[in-house]
Amino acid sequence: MTEEEFADFYSGSVRRLTGQLYVMTGDFHEAQDVVQEAFVRAWGARRRLECELGPEAWVRTVAWRLAVSRWRRFARGQRAWSRRGDSGVSDGPGPGMVDLERALRSMPSRQRQCAALFYVCDLSVEKIAAETRLSTGTVKTHLSRARVKLAGCLDHYAQTGESRDV
């Protein structure tokens, strides 16, 4: 991929990929960071980006893996901080959180990733399986469970009126 082709690829896909990663991670700033980092890595590997899944799938996969790595580092840091002995209490999320975001965050990360790739990125089950290196049956299972989880959460919030407070 030439420099001009890469520039066109970047300008044509950065917003879409950021939106997709936002749905997958639930954090817009995190999505921006990991997509930018993935593009930096793609620049270094631009000669190899012409794989069977395509450059956009390559960048999306790298961004997802970066987000997961950050979550793991954050969790390790939280555990280390909690061992410190401080019982610092922080305020919970504000009332502006929407039901859908709350429902997505309650899902396991693989379910959320598969649901985002299917519903937001409009990828087929086969493409999701190839991109995530899961079997098509596993992807279908994650999608089925994600639909059930979303429906249950959204129905619960609608019936109980818990829509905006956590």
mmCIF file of N, CA, C and O in Angstrom, residues 9-73:
data_model
loop_
_atom_site.group_PDB
_atom_site.id
_atom_site.type_symbol
_atom_site.label_atom_id
_atom_site.label_comp_id
_atom_site.label_asym_id
_atom_site.label_seq_id
_atom_site.Cartn_x
_atom_site.Cartn_y
_atom_site.Cartn_z
ATOM 1 N N PHE A 9 -7.077 5.502 2.713
ATOM 2 C CA PHE A 9 -7.649 4.494 3.604
ATOM 3 C C PHE A 9 -7.924 5.093 4.978
ATOM 4 O O PHE A 9 -9.000 4.919 5.543
ATOM 5 N N TYR A 10 -6.974 5.837 5.503
ATOM 6 C CA TYR A 10 -7.137 6.453 6.818
ATOM 7 C C TYR A 10 -8.315 7.417 6.827
ATOM 8 O O TYR A 10 -9.200 7.311 7.672
ATOM 9 N N SER A 11 -8.330 8.336 5.881
ATOM 10 C CA SER A 11 -9.398 9.349 5.881
ATOM 11 C C SER A 11 -10.768 8.729 5.628
ATOM 12 O O SER A 11 -11.777 9.232 6.121
ATOM 13 N N GLY A 12 -10.807 7.624 4.912
ATOM 14 C CA GLY A 12 -12.089 6.988 4.627
ATOM 15 C C GLY A 12 -12.603 6.064 5.712
ATOM 16 O O GLY A 12 -13.775 5.691 5.707
ATOM 17 N N SER A 13 -11.740 5.698 6.661
ATOM 18 C CA SER A 13 -12.188 4.697 7.636
ATOM 19 C C SER A 13 -11.982 5.072 9.098
ATOM 20 O O SER A 13 -12.509 4.390 9.969
ATOM 21 N N VAL A 14 -11.269 6.150 9.408
ATOM 22 C CA VAL A 14 -10.964 6.453 10.810
ATOM 23 C C VAL A 14 -12.231 6.743 11.620
ATOM 24 O O VAL A 14 -12.369 6.258 12.745
ATOM 25 N N ARG A 15 -13.157 7.481 11.078
ATOM 26 C CA ARG A 15 -14.383 7.802 11.832
ATOM 27 C C ARG A 15 -15.236 6.554 12.044
ATOM 28 O O ARG A 15 -15.778 6.334 13.129
ATOM 29 N N ARG A 16 -15.350 5.741 11.009
ATOM 30 C CA ARG A 16 -16.148 4.514 11.106
ATOM 31 C C ARG A 16 -15.535 3.574 12.146
ATOM 32 O O ARG A 16 -16.230 3.030 12.997
ATOM 33 N N LEU A 17 -14.226 3.395 12.090
ATOM 34 C CA LEU A 17 -13.561 2.496 13.038
ATOM 35 C C LEU A 17 -13.657 3.029 14.464
ATOM 36 O O LEU A 17 -13.858 2.264 15.405
ATOM 37 N N THR A 18 -13.545 4.338 14.631
ATOM 38 C CA THR A 18 -13.680 4.920 15.973
ATOM 39 C C THR A 18 -15.078 4.664 16.517
ATOM 40 O O THR A 18 -15.244 4.290 17.679
ATOM 41 N N GLY A 19 -16.085 4.827 15.680
ATOM 42 C CA GLY A 19 -17.457 4.544 16.115
ATOM 43 C C GLY A 19 -17.659 3.087 16.467
ATOM 44 O O GLY A 19 -18.314 2.755 17.459
ATOM 45 N N GLN A 20 -17.088 2.216 15.670
ATOM 46 C CA GLN A 20 -17.217 0.787 15.939
ATOM 47 C C GLN A 20 -16.529 0.412 17.250
ATOM 48 O O GLN A 20 -17.089 -0.327 18.067
ATOM 49 N N LEU A 21 -15.333 0.934 17.467
ATOM 50 C CA LEU A 21 -14.612 0.632 18.712
ATOM 51 C C LEU A 21 -15.288 1.281 19.910
ATOM 52 O O LEU A 21 -15.238 0.744 21.014
ATOM 53 N N TYR A 22 -15.958 2.410 19.698
ATOM 54 C CA TYR A 22 -16.711 3.026 20.784
ATOM 55 C C TYR A 22 -17.817 2.087 21.256
ATOM 56 O O TYR A 22 -18.017 1.890 22.459
ATOM 57 N N VAL A 23 -18.512 1.478 20.306
ATOM 58 C CA VAL A 23 -19.570 0.541 20.675
ATOM 59 C C VAL A 23 -18.973 -0.680 21.369
ATOM 60 O O VAL A 23 -19.525 -1.194 22.339
ATOM 61 N N MET A 24 -17.830 -1.135 20.895
ATOM 62 C CA MET A 24 -17.206 -2.315 21.484
ATOM 63 C C MET A 24 -16.677 -2.046 22.892
ATOM 64 O O MET A 24 -16.755 -2.910 23.760
ATOM 65 N N THR A 25 -16.114 -0.844 23.117
ATOM 66 C CA THR A 25 -15.477 -0.563 24.403
ATOM 67 C C THR A 25 -16.382 0.195 25.364
ATOM 68 O O THR A 25 -16.193 0.103 26.571
ATOM 69 N N GLY A 26 -17.307 0.975 24.836
ATOM 70 C CA GLY A 26 -18.163 1.783 25.692
ATOM 71 C C GLY A 26 -17.517 3.087 26.133
ATOM 72 O O GLY A 26 -18.060 3.809 26.954
ATOM 73 N N ASP A 27 -16.345 3.415 25.613
ATOM 74 C CA ASP A 27 -15.622 4.627 26.007
ATOM 75 C C ASP A 27 -15.095 5.299 24.741
ATOM 76 O O ASP A 27 -14.208 4.768 24.071
ATOM 77 N N PHE A 28 -15.633 6.481 24.428
ATOM 78 C CA PHE A 28 -15.284 7.144 23.183
ATOM 79 C C PHE A 28 -13.815 7.535 23.132
ATOM 80 O O PHE A 28 -13.144 7.343 22.121
ATOM 81 N N HIS A 29 -13.296 8.083 24.222
ATOM 82 C CA HIS A 29 -11.890 8.508 24.230
ATOM 83 C C HIS A 29 -10.951 7.314 24.124
ATOM 84 O O HIS A 29 -9.919 7.390 23.443
ATOM 85 N N GLU A 30 -11.305 6.236 24.772
ATOM 86 C CA GLU A 30 -10.518 5.002 24.644
ATOM 87 C C GLU A 30 -10.543 4.508 23.202
ATOM 88 O O GLU A 30 -9.519 4.087 22.656
ATOM 89 N N ALA A 31 -11.709 4.574 22.582
ATOM 90 C CA ALA A 31 -11.836 4.149 21.182
ATOM 91 C C ALA A 31 -10.952 5.002 20.283
ATOM 92 O O ALA A 31 -10.256 4.471 19.412
ATOM 93 N N GLN A 32 -10.968 6.307 20.494
ATOM 94 C CA GLN A 32 -10.106 7.181 19.697
ATOM 95 C C GLN A 32 -8.634 6.811 19.875
ATOM 96 O O GLN A 32 -7.878 6.735 18.905
ATOM 97 N N ASP A 33 -8.229 6.598 21.111
ATOM 98 C CA ASP A 33 -6.825 6.269 21.396
ATOM 99 C C ASP A 33 -6.395 4.966 20.735
ATOM 100 O O ASP A 33 -5.344 4.906 20.103
ATOM 101 N N VAL A 34 -7.195 3.913 20.904
ATOM 102 C CA VAL A 34 -6.763 2.623 20.363
ATOM 103 C C VAL A 34 -6.822 2.597 18.837
ATOM 104 O O VAL A 34 -5.982 1.951 18.208
ATOM 105 N N VAL A 35 -7.776 3.311 18.244
ATOM 106 C CA VAL A 35 -7.822 3.373 16.777
ATOM 107 C C VAL A 35 -6.605 4.125 16.251
ATOM 108 O O VAL A 35 -5.970 3.689 15.284
ATOM 109 N N GLN A 36 -6.246 5.227 16.889
ATOM 110 C CA GLN A 36 -5.067 5.967 16.450
ATOM 111 C C GLN A 36 -3.803 5.123 16.592
ATOM 112 O O GLN A 36 -2.953 5.099 15.702
ATOM 113 N N GLU A 37 -3.671 4.432 17.705
ATOM 114 C CA GLU A 37 -2.512 3.556 17.905
ATOM 115 C C GLU A 37 -2.491 2.441 16.863
ATOM 116 O O GLU A 37 -1.431 2.079 16.343
ATOM 117 N N ALA A 38 -3.656 1.893 16.542
ATOM 118 C CA ALA A 38 -3.728 0.838 15.531
ATOM 119 C C ALA A 38 -3.314 1.376 14.160
ATOM 120 O O ALA A 38 -2.633 0.681 13.397
ATOM 121 N N PHE A 39 -3.693 2.608 13.839
ATOM 122 C CA PHE A 39 -3.277 3.197 12.565
ATOM 123 C C PHE A 39 -1.766 3.454 12.535
ATOM 124 O O PHE A 39 -1.132 3.304 11.498
ATOM 125 N N VAL A 40 -1.200 3.833 13.664
ATOM 126 C CA VAL A 40 0.250 4.008 13.727
ATOM 127 C C VAL A 40 0.943 2.682 13.428
ATOM 128 O O VAL A 40 1.904 2.616 12.653
ATOM 129 N N ARG A 41 0.428 1.615 14.019
ATOM 130 C CA ARG A 41 0.997 0.290 13.753
ATOM 131 C C ARG A 41 0.742 -0.146 12.310
ATOM 132 O O ARG A 41 1.589 -0.799 11.702
ATOM 133 N N ALA A 42 -0.408 0.220 11.776
ATOM 134 C CA ALA A 42 -0.717 -0.127 10.383
ATOM 135 C C ALA A 42 0.225 0.599 9.430
ATOM 136 O O ALA A 42 0.612 0.039 8.399
ATOM 137 N N TRP A 43 0.595 1.824 9.768
ATOM 138 C CA TRP A 43 1.532 2.568 8.922
ATOM 139 C C TRP A 43 2.841 1.797 8.798
ATOM 140 O O TRP A 43 3.396 1.669 7.715
ATOM 141 N N GLY A 44 3.320 1.251 9.901
ATOM 142 C CA GLY A 44 4.549 0.474 9.876
ATOM 143 C C GLY A 44 4.403 -0.833 9.117
ATOM 144 O O GLY A 44 5.380 -1.375 8.600
ATOM 145 N N ALA A 45 3.187 -1.341 9.034
ATOM 146 C CA ALA A 45 2.938 -2.629 8.364
ATOM 147 C C ALA A 45 2.156 -2.445 7.076
ATOM 148 O O ALA A 45 1.540 -3.389 6.584
ATOM 149 N N ARG A 46 2.180 -1.245 6.509
ATOM 150 C CA ARG A 46 1.305 -0.959 5.358
ATOM 151 C C ARG A 46 1.603 -1.818 4.144
ATOM 152 O O ARG A 46 0.739 -2.043 3.322
ATOM 153 N N ARG A 47 2.786 -2.331 4.022
ATOM 154 C CA ARG A 47 3.107 -3.202 2.885
ATOM 155 C C ARG A 47 2.451 -4.574 3.033
ATOM 156 O O ARG A 47 2.257 -5.278 2.057
ATOM 157 N N ARG A 48 2.086 -4.952 4.267
ATOM 158 C CA ARG A 48 1.469 -6.259 4.522
ATOM 159 C C ARG A 48 -0.036 -6.170 4.772
ATOM 160 O O ARG A 48 -0.662 -7.163 5.109
ATOM 161 N N LEU A 49 -0.619 -5.006 4.640
ATOM 162 C CA LEU A 49 -2.043 -4.820 4.968
ATOM 163 C C LEU A 49 -2.992 -5.488 3.989
ATOM 164 O O LEU A 49 -4.171 -5.608 4.278
ATOM 165 N N GLU A 50 -2.524 -5.889 2.864
ATOM 166 C CA GLU A 50 -3.395 -6.505 1.863
ATOM 167 C C GLU A 50 -3.617 -7.984 2.196
ATOM 168 O O GLU A 50 -3.291 -8.868 1.431
ATOM 169 N N CYS A 51 -4.170 -8.247 3.345
ATOM 170 C CA CYS A 51 -4.462 -9.631 3.732
ATOM 171 C C CYS A 51 -5.880 -9.980 3.301
ATOM 172 O O CYS A 51 -6.608 -9.141 2.783
ATOM 173 N N GLU A 52 -6.285 -11.209 3.554
ATOM 174 C CA GLU A 52 -7.598 -11.668 3.086
ATOM 175 C C GLU A 52 -8.755 -10.935 3.750
ATOM 176 O O GLU A 52 -9.813 -10.790 3.158
ATOM 177 N N LEU A 53 -8.587 -10.465 4.965
ATOM 178 C CA LEU A 53 -9.671 -9.758 5.647
ATOM 179 C C LEU A 53 -9.735 -8.284 5.256
ATOM 180 O O LEU A 53 -10.750 -7.648 5.438
ATOM 181 N N GLY A 54 -8.647 -7.732 4.763
ATOM 182 C CA GLY A 54 -8.610 -6.339 4.364
ATOM 183 C C GLY A 54 -7.992 -5.467 5.442
ATOM 184 O O GLY A 54 -7.931 -5.841 6.606
ATOM 185 N N PRO A 55 -7.540 -4.270 5.054
ATOM 186 C CA PRO A 55 -6.849 -3.398 6.004
ATOM 187 C C PRO A 55 -7.745 -2.884 7.129
ATOM 188 O O PRO A 55 -7.291 -2.707 8.252
ATOM 189 N N GLU A 56 -9.017 -2.670 6.847
ATOM 190 C CA GLU A 56 -9.906 -2.169 7.897
ATOM 191 C C GLU A 56 -10.088 -3.216 8.999
ATOM 192 O O GLU A 56 -10.067 -2.888 10.181
ATOM 193 N N ALA A 57 -10.242 -4.452 8.621
ATOM 194 C CA ALA A 57 -10.358 -5.524 9.620
ATOM 195 C C ALA A 57 -9.060 -5.653 10.412
ATOM 196 O O ALA A 57 -9.094 -5.896 11.623
ATOM 197 N N TRP A 58 -7.929 -5.465 9.743
ATOM 198 C CA TRP A 58 -6.634 -5.536 10.422
ATOM 199 C C TRP A 58 -6.551 -4.456 11.489
ATOM 200 O O TRP A 58 -6.199 -4.721 12.645
ATOM 201 N N VAL A 59 -6.895 -3.217 11.133
ATOM 202 C CA VAL A 59 -6.835 -2.100 12.074
ATOM 203 C C VAL A 59 -7.846 -2.312 13.206
ATOM 204 O O VAL A 59 -7.532 -2.085 14.377
ATOM 205 N N ARG A 60 -9.047 -2.769 12.886
ATOM 206 C CA ARG A 60 -10.070 -2.994 13.914
ATOM 207 C C ARG A 60 -9.612 -4.056 14.909
ATOM 208 O O ARG A 60 -9.765 -3.913 16.114
ATOM 209 N N THR A 61 -9.011 -5.137 14.399
ATOM 210 C CA THR A 61 -8.535 -6.213 15.263
ATOM 211 C C THR A 61 -7.411 -5.720 16.166
ATOM 212 O O THR A 61 -7.405 -6.004 17.371
ATOM 213 N N VAL A 62 -6.474 -4.977 15.605
ATOM 214 C CA VAL A 62 -5.373 -4.439 16.415
ATOM 215 C C VAL A 62 -5.916 -3.482 17.470
ATOM 216 O O VAL A 62 -5.510 -3.533 18.635
ATOM 217 N N ALA A 63 -6.862 -2.632 17.101
ATOM 218 C CA ALA A 63 -7.449 -1.686 18.055
ATOM 219 C C ALA A 63 -8.164 -2.431 19.179
ATOM 220 O O ALA A 63 -8.045 -2.065 20.358
ATOM 221 N N TRP A 64 -8.907 -3.476 18.844
ATOM 222 C CA TRP A 64 -9.600 -4.260 19.864
ATOM 223 C C TRP A 64 -8.596 -4.894 20.826
ATOM 224 O O TRP A 64 -8.763 -4.863 22.042
ATOM 225 N N ARG A 65 -7.521 -5.454 20.285
ATOM 226 C CA ARG A 65 -6.508 -6.084 21.136
ATOM 227 C C ARG A 65 -5.817 -5.054 22.027
ATOM 228 O O ARG A 65 -5.505 -5.341 23.191
ATOM 229 N N LEU A 66 -5.592 -3.867 21.515
ATOM 230 C CA LEU A 66 -5.015 -2.804 22.331
ATOM 231 C C LEU A 66 -5.962 -2.436 23.476
ATOM 232 O O LEU A 66 -5.519 -2.230 24.618
ATOM 233 N N ALA A 67 -7.251 -2.349 23.179
ATOM 234 C CA ALA A 67 -8.230 -2.021 24.223
ATOM 235 C C ALA A 67 -8.249 -3.094 25.301
ATOM 236 O O ALA A 67 -8.270 -2.780 26.497
ATOM 237 N N VAL A 68 -8.223 -4.350 24.897
ATOM 238 C CA VAL A 68 -8.223 -5.442 25.872
ATOM 239 C C VAL A 68 -6.963 -5.383 26.724
ATOM 240 O O VAL A 68 -7.022 -5.553 27.949
ATOM 241 N N SER A 69 -5.822 -5.117 26.112
ATOM 242 C CA SER A 69 -4.566 -5.003 26.865
ATOM 243 C C SER A 69 -4.644 -3.861 27.876
ATOM 244 O O SER A 69 -4.180 -3.996 29.010
ATOM 245 N N ARG A 70 -5.235 -2.747 27.466
ATOM 246 C CA ARG A 70 -5.376 -1.617 28.389
ATOM 247 C C ARG A 70 -6.284 -1.973 29.553
ATOM 248 O O ARG A 70 -6.036 -1.580 30.689
ATOM 249 N N TRP A 71 -7.386 -2.691 29.261
ATOM 250 C CA TRP A 71 -8.289 -3.103 30.341
ATOM 251 C C TRP A 71 -7.555 -3.982 31.336
ATOM 252 O O TRP A 71 -7.721 -3.860 32.540
ATOM 253 N N ARG A 72 -6.748 -4.897 30.833
ATOM 254 C CA ARG A 72 -6.005 -5.793 31.725
ATOM 255 C C ARG A 72 -5.025 -5.013 32.583
ATOM 256 O O ARG A 72 -4.905 -5.258 33.780
ATOM 257 N N ARG A 73 -4.303 -4.073 31.970
ATOM 258 C CA ARG A 73 -3.372 -3.248 32.748
ATOM 259 C C ARG A 73 -4.126 -2.436 33.793
ATOM 260 O O ARG A 73 -3.683 -2.296 34.933
#
